[in-house]
PDB file of N, CA and C in Angstrom:
ATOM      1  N   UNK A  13      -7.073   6.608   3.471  1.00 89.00           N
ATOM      2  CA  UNK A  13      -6.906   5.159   3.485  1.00 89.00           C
ATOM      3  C   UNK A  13      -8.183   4.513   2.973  1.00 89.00           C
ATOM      4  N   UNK A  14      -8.047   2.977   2.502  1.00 90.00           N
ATOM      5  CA  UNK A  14      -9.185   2.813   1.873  1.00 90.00           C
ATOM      6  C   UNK A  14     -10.320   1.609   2.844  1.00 90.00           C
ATOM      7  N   UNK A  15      -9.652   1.452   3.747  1.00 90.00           N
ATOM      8  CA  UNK A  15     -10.440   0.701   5.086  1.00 90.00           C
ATOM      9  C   UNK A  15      -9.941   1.502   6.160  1.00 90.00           C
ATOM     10  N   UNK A  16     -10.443   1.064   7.419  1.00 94.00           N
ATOM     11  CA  UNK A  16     -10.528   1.509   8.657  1.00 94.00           C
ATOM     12  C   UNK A  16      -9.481   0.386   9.161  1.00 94.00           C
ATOM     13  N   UNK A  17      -8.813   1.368  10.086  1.00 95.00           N
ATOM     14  CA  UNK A  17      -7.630   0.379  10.454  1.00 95.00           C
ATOM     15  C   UNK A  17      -8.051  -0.543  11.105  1.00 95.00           C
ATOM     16  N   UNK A  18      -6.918  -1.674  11.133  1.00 95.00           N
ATOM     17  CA  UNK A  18      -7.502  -3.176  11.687  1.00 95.00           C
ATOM     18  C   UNK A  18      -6.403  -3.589  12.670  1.00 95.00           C
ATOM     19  N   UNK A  19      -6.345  -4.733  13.566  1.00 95.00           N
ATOM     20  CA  UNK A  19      -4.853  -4.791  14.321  1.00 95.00           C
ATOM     21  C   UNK A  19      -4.541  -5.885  13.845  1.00 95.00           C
ATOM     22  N   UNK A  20      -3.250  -5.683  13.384  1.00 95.00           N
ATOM     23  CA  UNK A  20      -2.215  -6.916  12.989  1.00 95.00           C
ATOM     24  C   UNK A  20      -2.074  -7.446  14.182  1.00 95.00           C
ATOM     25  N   UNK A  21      -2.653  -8.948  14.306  1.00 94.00           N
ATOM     26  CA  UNK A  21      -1.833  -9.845  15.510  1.00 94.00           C
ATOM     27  C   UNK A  21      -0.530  -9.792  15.688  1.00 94.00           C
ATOM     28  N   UNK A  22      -0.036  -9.959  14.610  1.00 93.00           N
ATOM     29  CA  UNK A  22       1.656 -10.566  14.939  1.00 93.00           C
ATOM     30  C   UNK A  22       2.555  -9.007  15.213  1.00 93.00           C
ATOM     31  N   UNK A  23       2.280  -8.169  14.569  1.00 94.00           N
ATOM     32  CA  UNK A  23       2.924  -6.713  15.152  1.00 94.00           C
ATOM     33  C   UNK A  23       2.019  -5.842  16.504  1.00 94.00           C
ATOM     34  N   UNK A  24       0.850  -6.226  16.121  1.00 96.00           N
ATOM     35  CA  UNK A  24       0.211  -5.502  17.251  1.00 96.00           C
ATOM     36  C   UNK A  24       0.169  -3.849  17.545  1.00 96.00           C
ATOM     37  N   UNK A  25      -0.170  -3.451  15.655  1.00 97.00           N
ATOM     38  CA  UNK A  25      -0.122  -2.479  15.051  1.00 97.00           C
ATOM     39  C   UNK A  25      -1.103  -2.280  14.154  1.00 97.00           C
ATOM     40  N   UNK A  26      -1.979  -1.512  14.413  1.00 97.00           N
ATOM     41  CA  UNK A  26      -3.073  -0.764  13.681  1.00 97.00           C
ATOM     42  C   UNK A  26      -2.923  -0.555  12.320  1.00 97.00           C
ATOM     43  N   UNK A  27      -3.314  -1.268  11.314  1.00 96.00           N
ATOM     44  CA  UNK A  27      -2.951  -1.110  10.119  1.00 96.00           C
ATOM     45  C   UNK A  27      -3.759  -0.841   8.597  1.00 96.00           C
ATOM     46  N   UNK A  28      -3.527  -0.316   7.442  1.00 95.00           N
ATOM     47  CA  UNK A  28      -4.713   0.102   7.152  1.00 95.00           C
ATOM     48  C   UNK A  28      -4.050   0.268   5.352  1.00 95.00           C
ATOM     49  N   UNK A  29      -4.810   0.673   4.733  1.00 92.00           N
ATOM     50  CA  UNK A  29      -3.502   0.782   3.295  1.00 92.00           C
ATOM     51  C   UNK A  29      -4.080   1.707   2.320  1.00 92.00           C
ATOM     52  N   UNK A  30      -3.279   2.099   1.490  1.00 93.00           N
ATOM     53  CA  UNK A  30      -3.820   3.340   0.317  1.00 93.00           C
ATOM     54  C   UNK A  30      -3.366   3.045  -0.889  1.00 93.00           C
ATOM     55  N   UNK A  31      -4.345   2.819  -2.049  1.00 89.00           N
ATOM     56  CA  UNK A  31      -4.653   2.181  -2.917  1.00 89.00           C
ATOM     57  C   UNK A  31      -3.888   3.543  -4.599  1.00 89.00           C
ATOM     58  N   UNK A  32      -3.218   3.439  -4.837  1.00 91.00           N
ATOM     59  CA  UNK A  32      -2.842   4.497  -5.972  1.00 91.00           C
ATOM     60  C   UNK A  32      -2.807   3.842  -7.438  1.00 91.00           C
ATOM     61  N   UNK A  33      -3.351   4.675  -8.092  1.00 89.00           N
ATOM     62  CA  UNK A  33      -3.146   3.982  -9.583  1.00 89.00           C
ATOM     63  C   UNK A  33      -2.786   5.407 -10.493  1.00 89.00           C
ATOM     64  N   UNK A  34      -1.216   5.422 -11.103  1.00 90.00           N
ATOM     65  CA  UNK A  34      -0.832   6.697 -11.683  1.00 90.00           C
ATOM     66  C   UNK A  34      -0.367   6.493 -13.252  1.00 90.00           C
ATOM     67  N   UNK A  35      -0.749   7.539 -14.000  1.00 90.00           N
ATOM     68  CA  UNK A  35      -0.203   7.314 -15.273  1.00 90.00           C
ATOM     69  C   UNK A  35       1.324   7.901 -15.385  1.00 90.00           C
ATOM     70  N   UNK A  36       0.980   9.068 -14.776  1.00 92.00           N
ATOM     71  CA  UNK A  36       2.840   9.714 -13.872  1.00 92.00           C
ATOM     72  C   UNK A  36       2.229   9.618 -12.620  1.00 92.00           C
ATOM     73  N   UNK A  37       3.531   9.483 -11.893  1.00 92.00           N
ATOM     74  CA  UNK A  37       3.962   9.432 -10.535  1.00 92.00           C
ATOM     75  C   UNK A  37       3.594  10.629  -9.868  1.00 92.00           C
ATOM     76  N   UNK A  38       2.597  10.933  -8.825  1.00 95.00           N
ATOM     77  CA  UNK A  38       1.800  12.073  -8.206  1.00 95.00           C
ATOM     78  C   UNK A  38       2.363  11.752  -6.674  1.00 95.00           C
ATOM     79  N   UNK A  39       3.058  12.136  -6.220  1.00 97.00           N
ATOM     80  CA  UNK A  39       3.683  12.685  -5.131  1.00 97.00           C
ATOM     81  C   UNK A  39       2.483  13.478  -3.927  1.00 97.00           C
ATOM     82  N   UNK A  40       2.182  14.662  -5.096  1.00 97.00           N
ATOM     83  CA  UNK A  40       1.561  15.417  -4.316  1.00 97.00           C
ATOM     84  C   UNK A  40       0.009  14.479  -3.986  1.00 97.00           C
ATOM     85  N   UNK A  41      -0.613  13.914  -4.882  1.00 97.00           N
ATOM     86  CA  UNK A  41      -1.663  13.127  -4.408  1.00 97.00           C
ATOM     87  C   UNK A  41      -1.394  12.166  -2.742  1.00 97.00           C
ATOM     88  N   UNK A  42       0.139  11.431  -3.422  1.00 97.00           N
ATOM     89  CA  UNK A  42       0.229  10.526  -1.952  1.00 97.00           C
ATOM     90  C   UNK A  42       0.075  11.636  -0.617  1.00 97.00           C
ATOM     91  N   UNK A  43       0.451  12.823  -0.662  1.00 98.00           N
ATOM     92  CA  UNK A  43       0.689  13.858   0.512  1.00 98.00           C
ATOM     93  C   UNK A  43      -0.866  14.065   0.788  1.00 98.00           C
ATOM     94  N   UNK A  44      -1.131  14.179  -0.155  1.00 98.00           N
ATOM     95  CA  UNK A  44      -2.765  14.208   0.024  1.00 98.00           C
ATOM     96  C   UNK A  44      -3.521  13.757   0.626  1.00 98.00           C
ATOM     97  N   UNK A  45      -3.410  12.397   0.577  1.00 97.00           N
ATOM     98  CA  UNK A  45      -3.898  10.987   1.225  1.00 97.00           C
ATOM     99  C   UNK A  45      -3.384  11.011   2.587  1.00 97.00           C
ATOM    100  N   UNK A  46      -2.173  11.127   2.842  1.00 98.00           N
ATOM    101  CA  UNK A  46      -1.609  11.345   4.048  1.00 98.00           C
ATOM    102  C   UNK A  46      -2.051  12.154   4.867  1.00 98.00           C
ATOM    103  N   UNK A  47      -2.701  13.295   4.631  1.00 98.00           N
ATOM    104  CA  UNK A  47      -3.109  14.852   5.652  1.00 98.00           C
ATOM    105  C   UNK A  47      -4.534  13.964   5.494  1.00 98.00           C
ATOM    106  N   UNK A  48      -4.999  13.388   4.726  1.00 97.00           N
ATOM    107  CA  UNK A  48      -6.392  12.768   5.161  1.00 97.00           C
ATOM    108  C   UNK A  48      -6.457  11.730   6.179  1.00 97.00           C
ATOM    109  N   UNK A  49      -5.469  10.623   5.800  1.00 97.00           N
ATOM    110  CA  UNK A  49      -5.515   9.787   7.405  1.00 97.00           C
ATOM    111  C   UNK A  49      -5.184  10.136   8.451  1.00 97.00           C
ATOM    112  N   UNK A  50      -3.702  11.106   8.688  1.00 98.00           N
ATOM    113  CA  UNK A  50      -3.539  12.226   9.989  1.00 98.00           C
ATOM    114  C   UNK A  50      -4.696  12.774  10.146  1.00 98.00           C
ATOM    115  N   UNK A  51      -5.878  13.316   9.348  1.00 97.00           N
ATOM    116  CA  UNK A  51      -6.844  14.471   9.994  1.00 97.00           C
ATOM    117  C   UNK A  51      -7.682  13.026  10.588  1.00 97.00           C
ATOM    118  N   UNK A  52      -8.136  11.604  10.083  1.00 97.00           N
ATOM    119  CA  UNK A  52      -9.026  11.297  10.334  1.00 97.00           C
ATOM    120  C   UNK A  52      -8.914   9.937  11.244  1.00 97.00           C
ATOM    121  N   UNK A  53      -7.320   9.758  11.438  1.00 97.00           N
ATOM    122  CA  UNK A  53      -7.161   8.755  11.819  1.00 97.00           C
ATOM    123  C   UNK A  53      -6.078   8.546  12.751  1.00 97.00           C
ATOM    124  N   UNK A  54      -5.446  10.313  13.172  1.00 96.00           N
ATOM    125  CA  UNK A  54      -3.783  10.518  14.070  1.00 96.00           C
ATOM    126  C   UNK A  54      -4.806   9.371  15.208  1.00 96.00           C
ATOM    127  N   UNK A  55      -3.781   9.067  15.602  1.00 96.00           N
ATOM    128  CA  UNK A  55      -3.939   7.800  16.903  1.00 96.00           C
ATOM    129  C   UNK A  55      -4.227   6.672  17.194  1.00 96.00           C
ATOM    130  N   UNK A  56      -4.973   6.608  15.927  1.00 97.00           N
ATOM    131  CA  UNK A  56      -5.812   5.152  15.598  1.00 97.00           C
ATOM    132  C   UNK A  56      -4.932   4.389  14.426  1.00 97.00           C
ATOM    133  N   UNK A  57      -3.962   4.642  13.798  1.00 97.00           N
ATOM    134  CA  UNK A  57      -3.264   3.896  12.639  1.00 97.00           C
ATOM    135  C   UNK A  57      -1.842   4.326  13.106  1.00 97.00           C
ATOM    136  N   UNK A  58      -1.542   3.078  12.560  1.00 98.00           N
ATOM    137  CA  UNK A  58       0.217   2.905  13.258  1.00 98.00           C
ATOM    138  C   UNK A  58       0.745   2.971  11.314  1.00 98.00           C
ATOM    139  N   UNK A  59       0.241   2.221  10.756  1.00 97.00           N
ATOM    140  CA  UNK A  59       0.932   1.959   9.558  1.00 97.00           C
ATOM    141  C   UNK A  59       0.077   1.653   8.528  1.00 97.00           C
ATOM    142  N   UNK A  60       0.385   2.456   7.382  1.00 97.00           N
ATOM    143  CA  UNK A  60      -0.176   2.597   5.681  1.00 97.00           C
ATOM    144  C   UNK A  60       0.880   1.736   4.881  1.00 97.00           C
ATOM    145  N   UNK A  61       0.252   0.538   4.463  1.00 93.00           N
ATOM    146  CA  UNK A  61       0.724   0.125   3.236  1.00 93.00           C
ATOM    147  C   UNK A  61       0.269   1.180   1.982  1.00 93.00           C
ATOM    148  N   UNK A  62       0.712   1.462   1.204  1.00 93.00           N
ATOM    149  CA  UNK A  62       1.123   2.076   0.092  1.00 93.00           C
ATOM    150  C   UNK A  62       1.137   1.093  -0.953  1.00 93.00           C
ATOM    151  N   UNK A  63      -0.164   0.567  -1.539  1.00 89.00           N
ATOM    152  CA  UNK A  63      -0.254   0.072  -3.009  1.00 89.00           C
ATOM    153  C   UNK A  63      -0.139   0.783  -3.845  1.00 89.00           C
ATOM    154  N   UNK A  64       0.841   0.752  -5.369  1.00 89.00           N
ATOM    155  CA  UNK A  64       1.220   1.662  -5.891  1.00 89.00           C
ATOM    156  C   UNK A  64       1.418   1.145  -7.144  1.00 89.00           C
ATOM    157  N   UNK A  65       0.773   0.824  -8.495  1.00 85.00           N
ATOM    158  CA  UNK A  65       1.273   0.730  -9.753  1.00 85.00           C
ATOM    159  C   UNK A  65       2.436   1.107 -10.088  1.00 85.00           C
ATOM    160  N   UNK A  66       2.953   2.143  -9.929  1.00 88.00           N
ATOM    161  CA  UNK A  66       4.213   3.004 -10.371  1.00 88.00           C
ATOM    162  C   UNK A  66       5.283   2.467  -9.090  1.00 88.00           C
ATOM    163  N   UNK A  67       6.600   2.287  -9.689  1.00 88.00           N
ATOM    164  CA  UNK A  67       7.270   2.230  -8.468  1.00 88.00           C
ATOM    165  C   UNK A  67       7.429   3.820  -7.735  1.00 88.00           C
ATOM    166  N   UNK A  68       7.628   3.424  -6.524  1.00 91.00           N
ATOM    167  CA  UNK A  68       7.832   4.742  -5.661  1.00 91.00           C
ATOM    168  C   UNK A  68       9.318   4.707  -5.252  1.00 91.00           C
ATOM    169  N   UNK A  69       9.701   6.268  -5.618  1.00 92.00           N
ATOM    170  CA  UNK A  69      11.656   6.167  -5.297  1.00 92.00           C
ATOM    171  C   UNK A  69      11.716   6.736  -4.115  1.00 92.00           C
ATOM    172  N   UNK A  70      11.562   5.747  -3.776  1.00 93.00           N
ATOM    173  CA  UNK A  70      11.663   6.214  -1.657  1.00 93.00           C
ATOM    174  C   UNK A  70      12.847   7.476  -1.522  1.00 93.00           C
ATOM    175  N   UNK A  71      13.732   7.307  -2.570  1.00 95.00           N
ATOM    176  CA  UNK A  71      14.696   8.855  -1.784  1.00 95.00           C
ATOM    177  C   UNK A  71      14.277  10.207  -2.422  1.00 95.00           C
ATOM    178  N   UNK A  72      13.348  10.056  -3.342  1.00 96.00           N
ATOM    179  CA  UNK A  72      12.922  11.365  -3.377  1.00 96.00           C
ATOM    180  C   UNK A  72      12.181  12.193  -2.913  1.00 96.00           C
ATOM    181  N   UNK A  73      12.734  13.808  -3.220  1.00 97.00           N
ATOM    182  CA  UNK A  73      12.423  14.737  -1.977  1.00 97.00           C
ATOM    183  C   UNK A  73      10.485  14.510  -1.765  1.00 97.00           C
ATOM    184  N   UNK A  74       9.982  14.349  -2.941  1.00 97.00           N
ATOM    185  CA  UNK A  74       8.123  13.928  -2.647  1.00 97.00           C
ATOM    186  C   UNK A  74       8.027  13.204  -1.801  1.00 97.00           C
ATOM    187  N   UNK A  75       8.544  11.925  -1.871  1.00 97.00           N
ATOM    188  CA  UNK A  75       8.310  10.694  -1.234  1.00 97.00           C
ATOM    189  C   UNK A  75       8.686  11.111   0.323  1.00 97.00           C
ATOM    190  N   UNK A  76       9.924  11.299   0.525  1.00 98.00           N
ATOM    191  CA  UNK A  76      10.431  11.560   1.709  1.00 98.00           C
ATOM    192  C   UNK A  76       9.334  13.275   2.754  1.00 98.00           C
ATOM    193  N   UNK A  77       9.198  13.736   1.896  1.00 98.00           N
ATOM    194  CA  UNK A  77       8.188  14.273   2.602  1.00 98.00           C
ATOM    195  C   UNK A  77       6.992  14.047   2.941  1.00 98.00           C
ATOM    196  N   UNK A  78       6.523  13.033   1.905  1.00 98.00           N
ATOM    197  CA  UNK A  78       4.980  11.864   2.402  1.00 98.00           C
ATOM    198  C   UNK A  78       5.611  11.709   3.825  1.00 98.00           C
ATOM    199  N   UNK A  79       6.435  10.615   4.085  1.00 98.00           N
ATOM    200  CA  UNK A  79       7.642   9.773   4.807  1.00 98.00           C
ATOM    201  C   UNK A  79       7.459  10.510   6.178  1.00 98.00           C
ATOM    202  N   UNK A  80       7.918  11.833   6.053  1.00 98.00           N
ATOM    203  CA  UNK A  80       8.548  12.704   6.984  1.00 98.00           C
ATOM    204  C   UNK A  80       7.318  13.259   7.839  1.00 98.00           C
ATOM    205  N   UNK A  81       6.217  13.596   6.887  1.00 98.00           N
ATOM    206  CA  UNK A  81       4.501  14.042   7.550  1.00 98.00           C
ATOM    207  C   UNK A  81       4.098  13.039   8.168  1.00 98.00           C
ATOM    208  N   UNK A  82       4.210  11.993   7.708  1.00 98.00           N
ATOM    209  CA  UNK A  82       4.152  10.043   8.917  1.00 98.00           C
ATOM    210  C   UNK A  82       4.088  10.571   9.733  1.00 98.00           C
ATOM    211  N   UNK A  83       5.794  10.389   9.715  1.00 98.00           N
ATOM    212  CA  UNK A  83       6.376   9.983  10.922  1.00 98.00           C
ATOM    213  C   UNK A  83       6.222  10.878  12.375  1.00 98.00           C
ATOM    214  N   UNK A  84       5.813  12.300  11.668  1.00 98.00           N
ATOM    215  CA  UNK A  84       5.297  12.887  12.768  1.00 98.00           C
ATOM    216  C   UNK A  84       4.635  13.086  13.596  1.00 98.00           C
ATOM    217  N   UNK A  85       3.627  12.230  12.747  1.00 98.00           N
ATOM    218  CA  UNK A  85       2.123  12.001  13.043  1.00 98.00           C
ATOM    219  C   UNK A  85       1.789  10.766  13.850  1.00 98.00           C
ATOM    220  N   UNK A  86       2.976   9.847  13.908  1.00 98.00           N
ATOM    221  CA  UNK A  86       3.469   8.617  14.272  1.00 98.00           C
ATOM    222  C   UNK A  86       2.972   7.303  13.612  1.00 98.00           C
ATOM    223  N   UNK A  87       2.928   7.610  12.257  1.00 98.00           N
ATOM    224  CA  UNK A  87       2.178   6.671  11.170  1.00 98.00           C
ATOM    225  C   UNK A  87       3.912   6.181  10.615  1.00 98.00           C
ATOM    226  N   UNK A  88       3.497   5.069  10.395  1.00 98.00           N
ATOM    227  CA  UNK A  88       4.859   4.248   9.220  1.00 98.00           C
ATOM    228  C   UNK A  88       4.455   4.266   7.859  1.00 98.00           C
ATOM    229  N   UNK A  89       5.015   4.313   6.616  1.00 97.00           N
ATOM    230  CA  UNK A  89       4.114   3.898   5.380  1.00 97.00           C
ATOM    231  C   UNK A  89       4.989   3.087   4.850  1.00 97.00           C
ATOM    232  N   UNK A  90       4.418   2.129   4.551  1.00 95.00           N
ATOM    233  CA  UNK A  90       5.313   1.045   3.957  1.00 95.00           C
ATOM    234  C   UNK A  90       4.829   0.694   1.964  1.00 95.00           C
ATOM    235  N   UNK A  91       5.544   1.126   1.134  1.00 93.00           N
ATOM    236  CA  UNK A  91       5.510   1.161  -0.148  1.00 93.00           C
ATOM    237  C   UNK A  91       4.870  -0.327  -0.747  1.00 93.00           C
ATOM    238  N   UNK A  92       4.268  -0.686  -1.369  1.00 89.00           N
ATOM    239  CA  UNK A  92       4.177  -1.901  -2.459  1.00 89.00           C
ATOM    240  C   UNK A  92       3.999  -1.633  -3.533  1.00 89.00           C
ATOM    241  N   UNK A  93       4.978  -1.834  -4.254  1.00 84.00           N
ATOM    242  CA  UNK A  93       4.259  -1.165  -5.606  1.00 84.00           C
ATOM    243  C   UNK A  93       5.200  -1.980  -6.889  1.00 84.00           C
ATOM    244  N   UNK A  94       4.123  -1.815  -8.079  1.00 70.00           N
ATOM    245  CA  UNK A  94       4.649  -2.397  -9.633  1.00 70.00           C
ATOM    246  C   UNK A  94       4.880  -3.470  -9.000  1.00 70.00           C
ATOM    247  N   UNK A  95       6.164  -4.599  -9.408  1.00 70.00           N
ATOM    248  CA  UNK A  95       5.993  -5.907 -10.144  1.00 70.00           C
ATOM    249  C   UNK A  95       5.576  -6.310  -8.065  1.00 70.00           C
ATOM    250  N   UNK A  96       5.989  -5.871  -7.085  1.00 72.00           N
ATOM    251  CA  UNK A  96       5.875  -6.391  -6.131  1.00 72.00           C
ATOM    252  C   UNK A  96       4.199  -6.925  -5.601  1.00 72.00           C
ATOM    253  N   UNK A  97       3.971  -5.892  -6.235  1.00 67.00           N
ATOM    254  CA  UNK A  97       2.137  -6.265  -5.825  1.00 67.00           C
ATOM    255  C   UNK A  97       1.701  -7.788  -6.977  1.00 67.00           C
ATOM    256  N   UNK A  98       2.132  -7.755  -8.093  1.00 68.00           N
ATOM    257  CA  UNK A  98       2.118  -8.735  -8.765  1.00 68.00           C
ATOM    258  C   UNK A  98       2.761 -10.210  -7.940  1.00 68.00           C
ATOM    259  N   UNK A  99       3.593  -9.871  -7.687  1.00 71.00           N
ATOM    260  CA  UNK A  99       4.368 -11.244  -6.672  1.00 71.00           C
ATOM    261  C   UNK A  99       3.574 -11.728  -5.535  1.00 71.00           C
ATOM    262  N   UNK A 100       2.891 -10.695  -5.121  1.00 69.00           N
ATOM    263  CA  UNK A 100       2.436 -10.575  -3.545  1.00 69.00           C
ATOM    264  C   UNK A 100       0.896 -11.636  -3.961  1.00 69.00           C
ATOM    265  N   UNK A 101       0.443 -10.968  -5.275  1.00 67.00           N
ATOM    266  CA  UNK A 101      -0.836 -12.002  -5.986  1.00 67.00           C
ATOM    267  C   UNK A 101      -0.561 -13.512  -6.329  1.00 67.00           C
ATOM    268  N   UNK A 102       0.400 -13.458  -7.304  1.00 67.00           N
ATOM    269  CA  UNK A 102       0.593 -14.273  -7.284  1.00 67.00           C
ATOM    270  C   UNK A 102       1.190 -16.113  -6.258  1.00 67.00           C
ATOM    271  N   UNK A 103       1.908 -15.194  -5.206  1.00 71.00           N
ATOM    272  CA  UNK A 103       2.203 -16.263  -4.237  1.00 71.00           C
ATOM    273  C   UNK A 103       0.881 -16.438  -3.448  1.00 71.00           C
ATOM    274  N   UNK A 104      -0.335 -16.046  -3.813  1.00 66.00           N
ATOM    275  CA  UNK A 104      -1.719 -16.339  -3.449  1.00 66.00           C
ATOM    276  C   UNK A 104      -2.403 -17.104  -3.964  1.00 66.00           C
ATOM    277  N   UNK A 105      -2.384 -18.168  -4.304  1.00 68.00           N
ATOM    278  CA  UNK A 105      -3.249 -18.624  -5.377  1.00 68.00           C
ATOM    279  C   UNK A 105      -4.828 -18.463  -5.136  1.00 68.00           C
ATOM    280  N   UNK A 106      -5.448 -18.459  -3.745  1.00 65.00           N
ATOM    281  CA  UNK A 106      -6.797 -18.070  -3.801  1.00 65.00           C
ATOM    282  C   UNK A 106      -7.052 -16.438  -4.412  1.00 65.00           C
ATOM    283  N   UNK A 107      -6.050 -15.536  -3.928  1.00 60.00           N
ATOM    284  CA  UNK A 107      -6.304 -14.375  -4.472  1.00 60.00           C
ATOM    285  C   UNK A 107      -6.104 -14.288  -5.942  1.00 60.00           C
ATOM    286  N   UNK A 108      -5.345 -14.649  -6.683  1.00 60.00           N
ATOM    287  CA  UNK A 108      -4.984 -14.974  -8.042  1.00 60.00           C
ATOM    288  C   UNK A 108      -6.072 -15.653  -8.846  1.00 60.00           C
ATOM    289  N   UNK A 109      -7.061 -16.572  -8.460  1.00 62.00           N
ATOM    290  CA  UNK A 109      -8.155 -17.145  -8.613  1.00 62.00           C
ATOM    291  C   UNK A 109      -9.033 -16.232  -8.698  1.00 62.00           C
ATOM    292  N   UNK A 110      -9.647 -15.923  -7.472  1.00 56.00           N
ATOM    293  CA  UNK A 110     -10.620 -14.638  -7.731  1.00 56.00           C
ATOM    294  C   UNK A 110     -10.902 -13.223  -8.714  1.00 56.00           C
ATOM    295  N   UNK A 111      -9.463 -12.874  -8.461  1.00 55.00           N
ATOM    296  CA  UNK A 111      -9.461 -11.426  -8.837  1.00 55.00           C
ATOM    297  C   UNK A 111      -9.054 -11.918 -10.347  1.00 55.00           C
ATOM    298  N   UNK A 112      -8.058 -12.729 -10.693  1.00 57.00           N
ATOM    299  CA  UNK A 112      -7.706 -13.166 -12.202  1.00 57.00           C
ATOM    300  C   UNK A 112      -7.975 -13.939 -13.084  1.00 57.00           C
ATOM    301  N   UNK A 113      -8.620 -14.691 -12.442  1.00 60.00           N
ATOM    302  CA  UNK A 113      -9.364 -16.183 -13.047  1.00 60.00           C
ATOM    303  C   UNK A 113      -8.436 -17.277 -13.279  1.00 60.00           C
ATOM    304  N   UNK A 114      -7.281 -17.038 -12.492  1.00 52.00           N
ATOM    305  CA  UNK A 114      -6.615 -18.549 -13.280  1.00 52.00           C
ATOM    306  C   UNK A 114      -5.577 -18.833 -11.709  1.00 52.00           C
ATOM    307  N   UNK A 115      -4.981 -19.853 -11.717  1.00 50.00           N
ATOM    308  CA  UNK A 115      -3.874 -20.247 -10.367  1.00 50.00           C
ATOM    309  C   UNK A 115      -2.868 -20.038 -10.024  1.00 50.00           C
ATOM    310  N   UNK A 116      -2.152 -19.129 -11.408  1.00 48.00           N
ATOM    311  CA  UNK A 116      -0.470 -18.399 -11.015  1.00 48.00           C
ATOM    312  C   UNK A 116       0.070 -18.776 -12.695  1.00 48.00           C
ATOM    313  N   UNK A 117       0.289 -17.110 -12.603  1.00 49.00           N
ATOM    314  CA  UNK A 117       1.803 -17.990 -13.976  1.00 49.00           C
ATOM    315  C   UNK A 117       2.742 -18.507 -13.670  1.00 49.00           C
ATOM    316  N   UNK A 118       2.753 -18.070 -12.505  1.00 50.00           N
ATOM    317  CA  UNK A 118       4.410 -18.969 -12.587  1.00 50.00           C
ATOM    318  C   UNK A 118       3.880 -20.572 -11.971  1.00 50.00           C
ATOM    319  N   UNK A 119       2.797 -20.886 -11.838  1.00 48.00           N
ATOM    320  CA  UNK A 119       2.641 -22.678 -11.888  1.00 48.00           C
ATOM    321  C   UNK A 119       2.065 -22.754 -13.100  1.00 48.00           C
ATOM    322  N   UNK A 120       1.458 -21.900 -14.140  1.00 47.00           N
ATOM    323  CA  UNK A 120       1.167 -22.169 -15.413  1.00 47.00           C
ATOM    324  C   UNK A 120       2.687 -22.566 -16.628  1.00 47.00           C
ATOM    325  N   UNK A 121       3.838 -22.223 -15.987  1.00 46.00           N
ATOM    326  CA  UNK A 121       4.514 -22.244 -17.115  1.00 46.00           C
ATOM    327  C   UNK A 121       5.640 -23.701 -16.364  1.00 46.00           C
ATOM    328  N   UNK A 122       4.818 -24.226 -15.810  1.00 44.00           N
ATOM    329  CA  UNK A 122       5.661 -25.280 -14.982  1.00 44.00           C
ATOM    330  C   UNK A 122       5.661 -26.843 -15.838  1.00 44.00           C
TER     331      UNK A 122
END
């Protein structure tokens, strides 16, 4: 994970997120990441957001075995990825500012 988990007020769930950037889709990397927050973090993190350039096909057998090593571990991972992380910026306009330099396309084309 790429911070130390934090507690969500409103769930009241330890939360924390993992940052991926793929030219193909690496499965085995996300599993990777996963046996690293279980080794360093079983008890202390409830839930991994999953930032992800590439979309992730939640029913495949990779994914579902990321999924499945969680859940055992009693971690949730919750996916964001491709145009969603874009949306997620954009309905920010301070974050959209900072990181992009400008206030939203979609109020630029208004």
């Amino acid at each position: 994970i790429e911070v130390t988990p934090v507690l969500h007020e409103e769930t009241n769930k330890l939360i924390s997120f993992q940052a991926k950037y793929f030219t193909d889709m690496d499965y085995g990397q996300i599993m990777h990441s996963a046996k690293m927050a279980v080794k360093y973090y079983k008890g202390q993190l409830d839930v991994i957001y999953l930032y992800c350039n590439k979309d992730v096909t939640t029913t495949s057998k990779g994914y579902q075995g990321v999924e499945t090593y969680l859940q055992s571990n009693g971690i949730e991972i919750k996916p964001i990825t491709d145009q969603t992380i874009l949306e997620q910026v954009m309905n920010k306009e301070t974050i959209a500012w900072h990181y992009f330099n400008h206030i939203s396309v979609i109020n630029s084309h208004l």
